[in-house]
Short mmCIF file of C-alpha atoms in Angstrom, two decimals:
data_model
loop_
_atom_site.label_atom_id
_atom_site.label_comp_id
_atom_site.label_asym_id
_atom_site.label_seq_id
_atom_site.Cartn_x
_atom_site.Cartn_y
_atom_site.Cartn_z
CA MET A 1 -4.05 -11.49 -1.68
CA SER A 2 -6.53 -8.93 -0.51
CA ARG A 3 -3.62 -6.96 1.09
CA PHE A 4 -1.72 -7.06 -2.37
CA VAL A 5 -4.80 -5.65 -4.16
CA SER A 6 -5.10 -2.98 -1.53
CA LEU A 7 -1.51 -2.03 -1.92
CA HIS A 8 -1.88 -1.91 -5.68
CA ARG A 9 -4.89 0.32 -5.38
CA SER A 10 -3.12 2.54 -2.92
CA LEU A 11 -0.35 3.25 -5.62
CA ALA A 12 -2.83 3.95 -8.44
CA GLU A 13 -2.42 7.43 -10.00
CA ASP A 14 -5.65 8.80 -8.54
CA GLU A 15 -4.49 7.71 -5.01
CA VAL A 16 -1.06 9.14 -5.43
CA ARG A 17 -2.59 12.43 -6.40
CA ARG A 18 -4.90 12.25 -3.44
CA LEU A 19 -1.95 11.62 -1.21
CA ARG A 20 -0.17 14.64 -2.47
CA THR A 21 -3.25 16.71 -1.88
CA ASP A 22 -3.52 15.35 1.66
CA MET A 23 0.19 16.17 2.28
CA ARG A 24 -0.58 19.84 1.54
CA SER A 25 -3.66 19.92 3.73
CA GLN A 26 -3.73 22.26 6.69
CA GLY A 27 -4.08 19.44 9.18
CA VAL A 28 -1.07 17.47 8.04
CA ALA A 29 0.99 20.49 7.29
CA TYR A 30 0.43 22.11 10.67
CA LEU A 31 0.38 19.13 12.97
CA THR A 32 3.02 16.81 11.22
CA SER A 33 5.24 18.48 8.72
CA LYS A 34 5.38 20.83 5.75
CA ASP A 35 8.46 18.93 4.42
CA GLN A 36 6.88 17.18 1.43
CA PRO A 37 9.85 14.94 0.54
CA PHE A 38 9.89 13.77 4.18
CA LEU A 39 6.20 12.99 4.06
CA LEU A 40 6.74 11.09 0.77
CA ARG A 41 9.39 9.03 2.51
CA LEU A 42 6.97 8.30 5.25
CA ALA A 43 4.44 7.03 2.83
CA CYS A 44 7.07 4.84 1.06
CA ALA A 45 8.26 3.54 4.36
CA GLU A 46 4.80 2.44 5.43
CA LEU A 47 4.03 0.72 2.09
CA VAL A 48 7.36 -1.14 2.12
CA ALA A 49 6.49 -2.24 5.64
CA GLU A 50 3.15 -3.52 4.72
CA LEU A 51 4.65 -5.23 1.62
CA ASP A 52 7.26 -6.83 3.93
CA LYS A 53 4.54 -8.37 6.05
CA ALA A 54 2.69 -9.79 3.15
CA ALA A 55 5.85 -11.11 1.61
CA ALA A 56 6.69 -12.86 5.04
CA ALA A 57 3.31 -14.59 4.84
CA VAL A 58 4.14 -15.70 1.20
CA SER A 59 7.48 -17.01 2.36
CA ARG A 60 5.75 -19.19 5.03
CA LEU A 61 3.47 -20.64 2.39
CA ALA A 62 6.22 -21.08 -0.16
CA VAL A 63 8.10 -23.69 1.88
CA LYS A 64 5.23 -26.15 1.08
CA CYS A 65 5.57 -25.58 -2.73
CA GLN A 66 6.97 -28.14 -5.11
CA ASP A 67 8.63 -25.63 -7.37
CA PRO A 68 12.16 -24.96 -6.02
CA LEU A 69 11.97 -21.39 -7.40
CA LEU A 70 8.96 -20.67 -5.33
CA ARG A 71 10.56 -22.39 -2.21
CA GLY A 72 13.39 -19.73 -2.57
CA PHE A 73 11.02 -16.79 -2.57
CA ASP A 74 12.62 -15.28 0.46
CA ARG A 75 15.87 -15.12 -1.46
CA ILE A 76 14.17 -13.63 -4.46
CA TYR A 77 12.61 -10.96 -2.31
CA ASP A 78 15.83 -10.06 -0.62
CA GLY A 79 17.46 -9.80 -4.00
CA LEU A 80 14.62 -7.60 -5.39
CA LYS A 81 15.15 -5.22 -2.42
CA ALA A 82 18.85 -5.21 -2.87
CA GLY A 83 18.53 -4.07 -6.45
CA GLY A 84 21.43 -4.41 -9.02
CA ALA A 85 23.82 -5.12 -6.26
CA CYS A 86 22.37 -8.56 -5.75
CA PRO A 87 23.33 -11.61 -8.01
CA VAL A 88 19.49 -12.47 -8.35
CA LEU A 89 19.22 -9.49 -10.72
CA ARG A 90 22.37 -10.36 -12.76
CA GLY A 91 22.98 -12.63 -15.66
CA GLY A 92 20.43 -15.47 -16.07
CA ARG A 93 18.79 -14.86 -12.80
CA VAL A 94 16.93 -11.84 -14.16
CA THR A 95 14.70 -14.30 -16.08
CA GLU A 96 13.40 -15.44 -12.64
CA LEU A 97 11.82 -12.01 -11.96
CA GLU A 98 10.75 -11.74 -15.63
CA ARG A 99 8.91 -14.93 -15.21
CA PHE A 100 6.95 -13.45 -12.19
CA GLY A 101 6.06 -10.39 -14.18
CA LEU A 102 8.80 -7.74 -13.65
CA GLY A 103 8.53 -5.14 -16.33
CA SER A 104 4.99 -6.16 -17.33
CA THR A 105 2.89 -3.59 -19.28
CA ALA A 106 -0.08 -1.85 -17.88
CA LYS A 107 -2.59 -4.19 -19.61
CA GLY A 108 -0.69 -7.33 -18.17
CA VAL A 109 -0.68 -5.94 -14.66
CA GLU A 110 -4.29 -4.92 -14.71
CA LYS A 111 -5.32 -8.37 -16.02
CA ARG A 112 -3.23 -10.04 -13.26
CA VAL A 113 -4.80 -7.82 -10.57
CA LYS A 114 -8.39 -8.54 -11.78
CA ARG A 115 -7.64 -12.10 -11.56
CA VAL A 116 -6.42 -11.86 -7.96
CA GLU A 117 -9.45 -9.78 -7.14
CA LYS A 118 -11.63 -12.56 -8.53
CA TYR A 119 -10.07 -15.05 -6.29
CA VAL A 120 -10.39 -12.79 -3.28
CA ALA A 121 -14.02 -12.07 -3.92
CA ALA A 122 -14.92 -15.74 -4.51
CA THR A 123 -12.98 -16.91 -1.35
CA SER A 124 -14.62 -14.09 0.73
CA LEU A 125 -18.08 -15.24 -0.56
CA LEU A 126 -17.20 -18.99 0.09
CA TYR A 127 -16.38 -18.11 3.78
CA ALA A 128 -19.76 -16.48 4.13
CA GLU A 129 -21.69 -19.27 2.39
CA MET A 130 -19.86 -21.95 4.46
CA GLU A 131 -20.86 -20.15 7.72
CA ALA A 132 -24.47 -20.04 6.41
CA MET A 133 -24.33 -23.77 5.55
CA ASN A 134 -22.91 -24.53 9.04
CA ALA A 135 -25.89 -22.73 10.58
CA LEU A 136 -28.35 -24.62 8.51
CA GLU A 137 -26.64 -28.00 9.43
CA ALA A 138 -26.90 -27.02 13.06
CA THR A 139 -30.57 -26.22 12.63
CA GLU A 140 -31.27 -29.52 10.84
CA ARG A 141 -29.49 -31.50 13.70
CA ARG A 142 -31.63 -29.59 16.34
CA MET A 143 -34.85 -30.41 14.39
CA GLU A 144 -33.92 -34.05 14.05
CA GLN A 145 -33.17 -34.41 17.75
CA GLN A 146 -36.58 -32.73 18.48
CA ARG A 147 -38.31 -35.29 16.19
CA ARG A 148 -36.64 -38.25 17.94
CA HIS A 149 -37.70 -37.06 21.46
CA SER A 150 -41.16 -35.89 20.63
CA GLY A 151 -42.68 -39.30 20.22
CA PRO A 152 -42.63 -42.57 18.25
CA ILE A 153 -41.02 -42.38 14.77
CA PRO A 154 -43.72 -42.97 12.16
CA VAL A 155 -43.31 -46.16 10.08
CA GLN A 156 -42.39 -45.39 6.48
CA LYS A 157 -44.47 -47.16 3.83
CA PRO A 158 -42.52 -49.22 1.18
CA GLY A 159 -41.92 -47.43 -2.02
CA VAL A 160 -43.14 -44.03 -0.61
CA SER A 161 -40.35 -41.35 -0.08
CA VAL A 162 -40.69 -38.82 2.59
CA ALA A 163 -40.80 -35.31 1.12
CA PRO A 164 -37.90 -33.22 2.25
CA SER A 165 -38.59 -30.44 4.74
CA PRO A 166 -37.92 -26.78 3.79
CA ILE A 167 -34.77 -26.63 5.89
CA GLN A 168 -33.51 -29.76 4.04
CA LEU A 169 -34.23 -28.17 0.74
CA GLU A 170 -32.50 -24.95 1.69
CA LEU A 171 -29.58 -26.89 3.01
CA ARG A 172 -29.30 -28.94 -0.27
CA SER A 173 -29.16 -25.60 -2.24
CA GLN A 174 -26.65 -24.09 0.13
CA ARG A 175 -24.30 -27.14 -0.23
CA HIS A 176 -24.54 -26.85 -4.06
CA LYS A 177 -23.70 -23.16 -3.83
CA VAL A 178 -20.64 -24.03 -1.60
CA ARG A 179 -19.36 -26.70 -4.08
CA GLN A 180 -19.60 -24.24 -6.99
CA LEU A 181 -17.66 -21.55 -5.00
CA LYS A 182 -14.93 -24.00 -4.12
CA LYS A 183 -14.26 -24.69 -7.70
CA ILE A 184 -13.83 -21.03 -8.63
CA SER A 185 -12.01 -19.90 -5.39
CA LEU A 186 -8.68 -20.73 -3.76
CA TRP A 187 -10.13 -23.89 -2.08
CA ASN A 188 -8.96 -26.23 -4.86
CA LYS A 189 -5.71 -24.32 -5.70
CA THR A 190 -2.45 -26.00 -4.93
CA PHE A 191 0.21 -24.06 -2.81
CA ASP A 192 2.19 -23.65 -6.03
CA ASP A 193 -0.62 -21.94 -7.85
CA ALA A 194 -1.53 -19.64 -4.97
CA VAL A 195 2.01 -18.80 -4.14
CA ASP A 196 2.78 -18.07 -7.75
CA PHE A 197 -0.04 -15.51 -7.84
CA MET A 198 1.16 -13.84 -4.72
CA VAL A 199 4.93 -13.85 -5.75
CA ARG A 200 3.76 -11.99 -9.01
CA ALA A 201 1.80 -9.58 -6.79
CA VAL A 202 4.73 -8.90 -4.52
CA ILE A 203 7.09 -8.11 -7.46
CA THR A 204 4.47 -5.97 -9.20
CA VAL A 205 3.80 -3.94 -5.99
CA PHE A 206 7.51 -3.44 -5.27
CA ALA A 207 8.14 -2.31 -8.81
CA ARG A 208 5.29 0.21 -8.35
CA ILE A 209 6.75 1.53 -5.13
CA SER A 210 10.15 2.01 -6.71
CA SER A 211 8.60 3.68 -9.70
CA VAL A 212 6.46 6.05 -7.70
CA PHE A 213 8.76 7.01 -4.98
CA GLY A 214 12.21 6.40 -6.71
CA SER A 215 12.64 10.10 -7.39
CA CYS A 216 12.27 11.15 -3.80
CA VAL A 217 13.60 8.12 -1.88
CA LEU A 218 17.28 7.75 -2.39
CA GLY A 219 18.61 4.29 -2.66
CA LEU A 220 15.48 2.42 -4.00
CA PRO A 221 16.30 -0.12 -6.65
CA PRO A 222 15.87 1.32 -10.13
CA LEU A 223 13.18 -1.12 -11.14
CA GLN A 224 11.14 -0.09 -14.14
CA ASP A 225 7.39 -0.38 -13.80
CA ARG A 226 5.70 0.27 -17.20
CA SER A 227 2.25 -0.03 -15.84
CA ARG A 228 2.44 3.47 -14.34
CA PRO A 229 4.46 6.60 -14.94
CA THR A 230 7.04 7.65 -12.37
CA LEU A 231 6.00 10.33 -9.85
CA MET A 232 8.43 13.06 -10.91
CA LEU A 233 9.66 15.89 -8.82
CA ARG A 234 10.98 19.20 -9.85
CA GLY A 235 14.78 19.16 -9.75
CA SER A 236 14.83 15.49 -10.83
CA PRO A 237 17.08 14.98 -13.89
CA ASP A 238 14.12 13.25 -15.61
CA PHE A 239 11.60 15.94 -14.71
CA PRO A 240 9.15 16.24 -17.64
CA GLY A 241 7.93 19.70 -16.99
CA LYS A 242 4.18 20.08 -16.80
CA HIS A 243 3.52 16.54 -15.76
CA SER A 244 5.09 17.04 -12.22
CA SER A 245 3.12 16.02 -9.17
CA GLY A 246 4.37 19.02 -7.26
CA PRO A 247 7.16 21.60 -6.79
CA LEU A 248 9.53 19.42 -4.69
CA GLU A 249 13.25 18.96 -5.08
CA ARG A 250 15.00 15.66 -4.99
CA PRO A 251 17.60 15.74 -2.16
CA SER A 252 21.17 15.62 -3.25
CA LYS A 253 23.49 12.85 -2.09
CA MET A 254 26.05 15.51 -1.21
CA ASP A 255 23.75 17.44 1.17
CA VAL A 256 22.77 16.34 4.62
CA PRO A 257 19.53 18.15 5.29
CA ILE A 258 17.68 18.08 8.60
CA LEU A 259 14.12 17.17 8.06
CA ARG A 260 11.70 19.57 9.99
CA ASN A 261 9.35 17.37 11.63
CA SER A 262 8.57 16.04 15.19
CA ALA A 263 11.33 13.33 14.91
CA PRO A 264 14.27 14.88 13.02
CA MET A 265 16.39 12.50 10.96
CA PHE A 266 19.67 13.07 9.02
CA MET A 267 19.97 11.83 5.40
CA THR A 268 23.40 10.26 5.86
CA ASN A 269 25.69 8.02 3.68
CA GLU A 270 24.51 5.12 5.99
CA SER A 271 20.90 5.73 5.07
CA LEU A 272 21.72 5.76 1.32
CA ALA A 273 23.61 2.45 1.80
CA LYS A 274 20.73 0.85 3.71
CA PRO A 275 17.61 2.60 2.36
CA PHE A 276 15.04 0.17 3.80
CA GLU A 277 16.55 0.10 7.27
CA SER A 278 16.51 3.92 7.08
CA LEU A 279 12.83 3.87 5.96
CA SER A 280 11.83 1.69 8.72
CA ASN A 281 13.45 4.00 11.32
CA LEU A 282 11.09 6.75 10.00
CA LEU A 283 7.98 4.86 11.16
CA GLN A 284 9.12 5.23 14.80
CA ALA A 285 7.12 8.09 16.31
CA GLY A 286 9.05 10.41 18.65
CA PRO A 287 8.03 10.93 22.23
CA ARG A 288 6.63 14.48 21.46
CA THR A 289 4.22 13.04 18.98
CA VAL A 290 0.66 11.87 19.51
CA GLY A 291 1.57 8.32 18.43
CA GLY A 292 4.68 8.33 20.67
CA SER A 293 2.50 9.28 23.65
CA GLY A 294 0.07 6.49 22.95
CA LEU A 295 -2.92 8.81 22.71
CA VAL A 296 -3.91 8.37 19.05
CA SER A 297 -7.29 6.59 19.53
CA ARG A 298 -8.28 8.80 22.46
CA TYR A 299 -7.64 12.13 20.68
CA ALA A 300 -9.23 10.97 17.44
CA ASN A 301 -12.41 9.88 19.29
CA VAL A 302 -12.44 13.18 21.15
CA ILE A 303 -12.22 15.11 17.94
CA VAL A 304 -14.99 13.03 16.22
CA THR A 305 -17.26 13.41 19.26
CA ALA A 306 -16.66 17.15 19.35
CA GLU A 307 -17.60 17.25 15.63
CA LYS A 308 -20.84 15.54 16.29
CA LEU A 309 -21.71 17.96 19.04
CA LEU A 310 -21.05 20.90 16.68
CA ILE A 311 -23.33 19.39 14.06
CA THR A 312 -25.99 18.85 16.76
CA ARG A 313 -25.60 22.47 18.00
CA SER A 314 -25.67 23.81 14.45
CA VAL A 315 -29.21 22.43 13.77
CA GLU A 316 -31.95 25.08 13.70
CA GLY A 317 -34.26 25.00 16.56
CA HIS A 318 -31.88 23.07 18.72
CA ALA A 319 -32.95 25.01 21.85
CA ALA A 320 -36.41 23.43 21.51
CA GLN A 321 -35.28 19.96 22.52
CA ASN A 322 -37.49 17.23 23.85
CA ASP A 323 -36.44 15.24 26.98
CA GLU A 324 -34.89 12.40 24.86
CA GLU A 325 -32.74 14.77 22.79
CA VAL A 326 -31.59 16.51 26.07
CA GLU A 327 -30.56 13.10 27.48
CA GLU A 328 -28.66 12.14 24.33
CA ASP A 329 -26.87 15.46 24.28
CA ALA A 330 -25.88 15.10 27.88
CA ALA A 331 -24.71 11.50 27.31
CA ALA A 332 -22.50 12.76 24.47
CA ARG A 333 -20.92 15.45 26.74
CA GLU A 334 -20.35 12.88 29.43
CA GLU A 335 -18.63 10.53 26.97
CA LEU A 336 -16.50 13.38 25.76
CA TYR A 337 -15.55 14.25 29.32
CA HIS A 338 -14.41 10.69 30.09
CA MET A 339 -12.43 10.41 26.91
CA MET A 340 -10.15 13.43 27.84
CA PRO A 341 -6.87 12.99 29.56
CA SER A 342 -6.67 14.69 33.02
CA GLY A 343 -4.16 17.25 31.70
CA MET A 344 -6.52 18.28 28.85
CA ARG A 345 -9.28 18.64 31.35
CA ALA A 346 -7.27 20.96 33.50
CA SER A 347 -6.30 22.99 30.36
CA VAL A 348 -9.95 23.35 29.26
CA ARG A 349 -11.02 24.33 32.88
CA ALA A 350 -8.34 27.03 33.04
CA LYS A 351 -9.23 28.55 29.79
CA LEU A 352 -12.89 28.46 30.50
CA ARG A 353 -12.33 30.32 33.88
CA GLU A 354 -10.25 32.89 31.97
CA CYS A 355 -13.00 33.29 29.39
CA TRP A 356 -15.67 33.57 32.11
CA ARG A 357 -13.87 36.21 33.93
CA ARG A 358 -13.17 38.21 30.83
CA GLU A 359 -16.80 38.20 29.71
CA GLY A 360 -18.20 38.91 33.22
CA GLY A 361 -19.89 35.64 33.58
CA THR A 362 -22.18 36.11 30.54
CA VAL A 363 -22.03 34.96 26.89
CA ASP A 364 -24.11 36.89 24.32
CA GLY A 365 -25.21 35.78 20.92
CA SER A 366 -22.40 37.43 18.95
CA LEU A 367 -19.78 35.78 21.18
CA ALA A 368 -21.41 32.43 20.75
CA GLU A 369 -21.61 32.81 16.99
CA GLY A 370 -17.96 33.76 16.97
CA TRP A 371 -16.93 30.62 18.85
CA LYS A 372 -19.09 28.60 16.52
CA GLU A 373 -17.23 29.98 13.57
CA VAL A 374 -13.81 29.23 15.31
CA VAL A 375 -14.70 25.84 16.18
CA GLY A 376 -15.96 24.95 12.65
CA ARG A 377 -12.86 26.42 11.09
CA ILE A 378 -10.58 24.39 13.40
CA LEU A 379 -12.59 21.16 12.90
CA SER A 380 -12.51 21.70 9.07
CA TRP A 381 -8.92 20.65 9.01
CA LEU A 382 -8.55 18.65 12.30
CA GLY A 383 -11.68 16.43 11.71
CA PRO A 384 -10.37 14.78 8.43
CA VAL A 385 -7.10 13.89 10.24
CA ALA A 386 -9.18 12.26 13.02
CA HIS A 387 -11.35 10.39 10.61
CA ASP A 388 -8.35 9.04 8.73
CA THR A 389 -6.92 7.94 11.99
CA LEU A 390 -10.07 5.77 12.85
CA ARG A 391 -10.08 4.46 9.27
CA TRP A 392 -6.42 3.45 9.58
CA GLN A 393 -7.08 1.54 12.83
CA GLU A 394 -10.14 -0.15 11.30
CA GLU A 395 -8.20 -1.33 8.28
CA ARG A 396 -5.52 -2.99 10.47
CA ASN A 397 -8.20 -4.86 12.46
CA ILE A 398 -7.57 -8.64 12.21
CA GLU A 399 -11.34 -9.50 12.41
CA ARG A 400 -12.51 -11.69 9.56
CA HIS A 401 -14.87 -9.14 7.94
CA HIS A 402 -11.76 -6.89 7.53
CA ARG A 403 -9.47 -9.50 6.00
CA PHE A 404 -11.00 -9.30 2.48
CA HIS A 405 -11.02 -5.54 2.07
CA THR A 406 -9.29 -4.41 -1.10
CA ARG A 407 -9.87 -0.70 -0.84
CA PRO A 408 -6.92 1.72 -0.76
CA MET A 409 -5.31 2.04 2.55
CA ALA A 410 -5.14 5.19 4.79
CA LEU A 411 -1.49 5.95 5.60
CA LEU A 412 0.11 7.10 8.85
CA LEU A 413 1.05 10.54 7.59
CA GLN A 414 -2.61 11.25 7.04
CA THR A 415 -3.37 10.39 10.67
CA LEU A 416 -2.59 11.82 14.12
CA HIS A 417 0.29 9.33 14.56
CA PHE A 418 3.06 11.74 13.71
CA SER A 419 1.29 14.90 14.85
CA ASP A 420 2.94 17.18 17.35
CA ARG A 421 1.24 16.59 20.64
CA GLU A 422 1.33 20.14 21.91
CA LYS A 423 -0.18 21.53 18.79
CA THR A 424 -2.89 18.77 18.60
CA GLU A 425 -3.86 19.35 22.38
CA ALA A 426 -4.05 23.06 21.80
CA ALA A 427 -6.35 22.68 18.79
CA ILE A 428 -8.53 20.21 20.71
CA VAL A 429 -8.66 22.50 23.84
CA GLU A 430 -9.71 25.41 21.68
CA VAL A 431 -12.59 23.41 20.08
CA LEU A 432 -13.73 22.23 23.47
CA VAL A 433 -13.71 25.80 24.98
CA GLY A 434 -15.61 27.04 21.96
CA LEU A 435 -18.27 24.27 22.32
CA SER A 436 -18.69 25.09 26.02
CA CYS A 437 -19.28 28.74 25.30
CA MET A 438 -21.89 27.90 22.67
CA CYS A 439 -23.55 25.64 25.07
CA TRP A 440 -23.50 28.39 27.84
CA TYR A 441 -25.46 30.75 25.49
CA GLU A 442 -27.83 28.15 24.03
CA ASP A 443 -28.63 26.30 27.32
CA ARG A 444 -29.10 29.63 29.15
CA GLY A 445 -27.36 28.59 32.39
CA ARG A 446 -27.72 24.85 32.28
CA GLU A 447 -24.23 23.24 32.69
CA PRO A 448 -23.16 22.29 29.19
CA LEU A 449 -19.93 20.45 29.86
CA ARG A 450 -18.68 18.81 33.05
CA PHE A 451 -15.24 20.36 33.16
#
């Protein structure tokens, strides 16, 4: 349920506008692609893939339901993705989807989402309170064992009750809190009730995806989602003029354009006939990308560490460091050195030797200031991509404290996953060389970076 709420929030109007802004950012445009229709298809592909995973979990729960319609959820979902070509959307079967909220108004959808959010919050709190209760119960058992082994048990006088200890009072209060949370969370819900909520969420999110991306992803079912306006593109037959989200053109079915990105793909008749299979192929990063090379985490951490070093070096009076600050600075540089692949270390060393020969073995204040400006300018567009990369990885973490997050998701197109590897490495090398030149000047001969 938390994943459904997160998907719903990721498709809100504000998030869609933010996505369009990120698509035009210098980092995404330079490293990944300037082809905005392609980037929108990437976003659509990832959202559909996330919805598919959540729908698969619902299908596994649905087989335990009493309602035969819920038990056949996998058939309903397949029919939903097939659109008008599937019997599930024809004749009387359309009432099945209407029962689960297809075509709901904005007010109805928001009411449903808030109800799901309430269950997610209550269940998350229940997990936390049950863990606290288990800890208290373990403490009580230890105290009871200590009392039994510490000496003879005192004889209790008839008619006189023993006052409960503070831990017993706290445990009693905690058990009451857990009982109350079980009543308002998913604990006492049947499979039918829980699955019904999630089936409605699947249909709502899928309708929103079709509504938002239908004008730029050919082949999506023409589902109407009255809860949000369609994201229109210039050139669309339904383009409403000033309400466009951007000057893009909907690709024609007659054209077969090559998408300019690191993993070119053709818009063929087969991709129109099988839109979801075509979308899933988009998520496969090519060998020339950072994601295809398996270096996403490493490069993101290198960039973030370099960003921290720049901030440290930009603080006034940095030269007057105490011993502790010097050690921290040296540790940060050592960490940065070990994170770099061997090929990148060689590139940085070669460029540093060239810079050293060109400047005659000295770095003056104007040159250091110039490098500082260059490094800051590069990190202004490279840094956000690295941060979004780490955020994306954190959101996909399966640890319990991440399971109940309902905030909007970061998408792969905002990360380094599809970034061109050569361009990314060149930008990182430029940043590291600039930092090293700054350190040469500020540290006055002390070795700044171990390259």
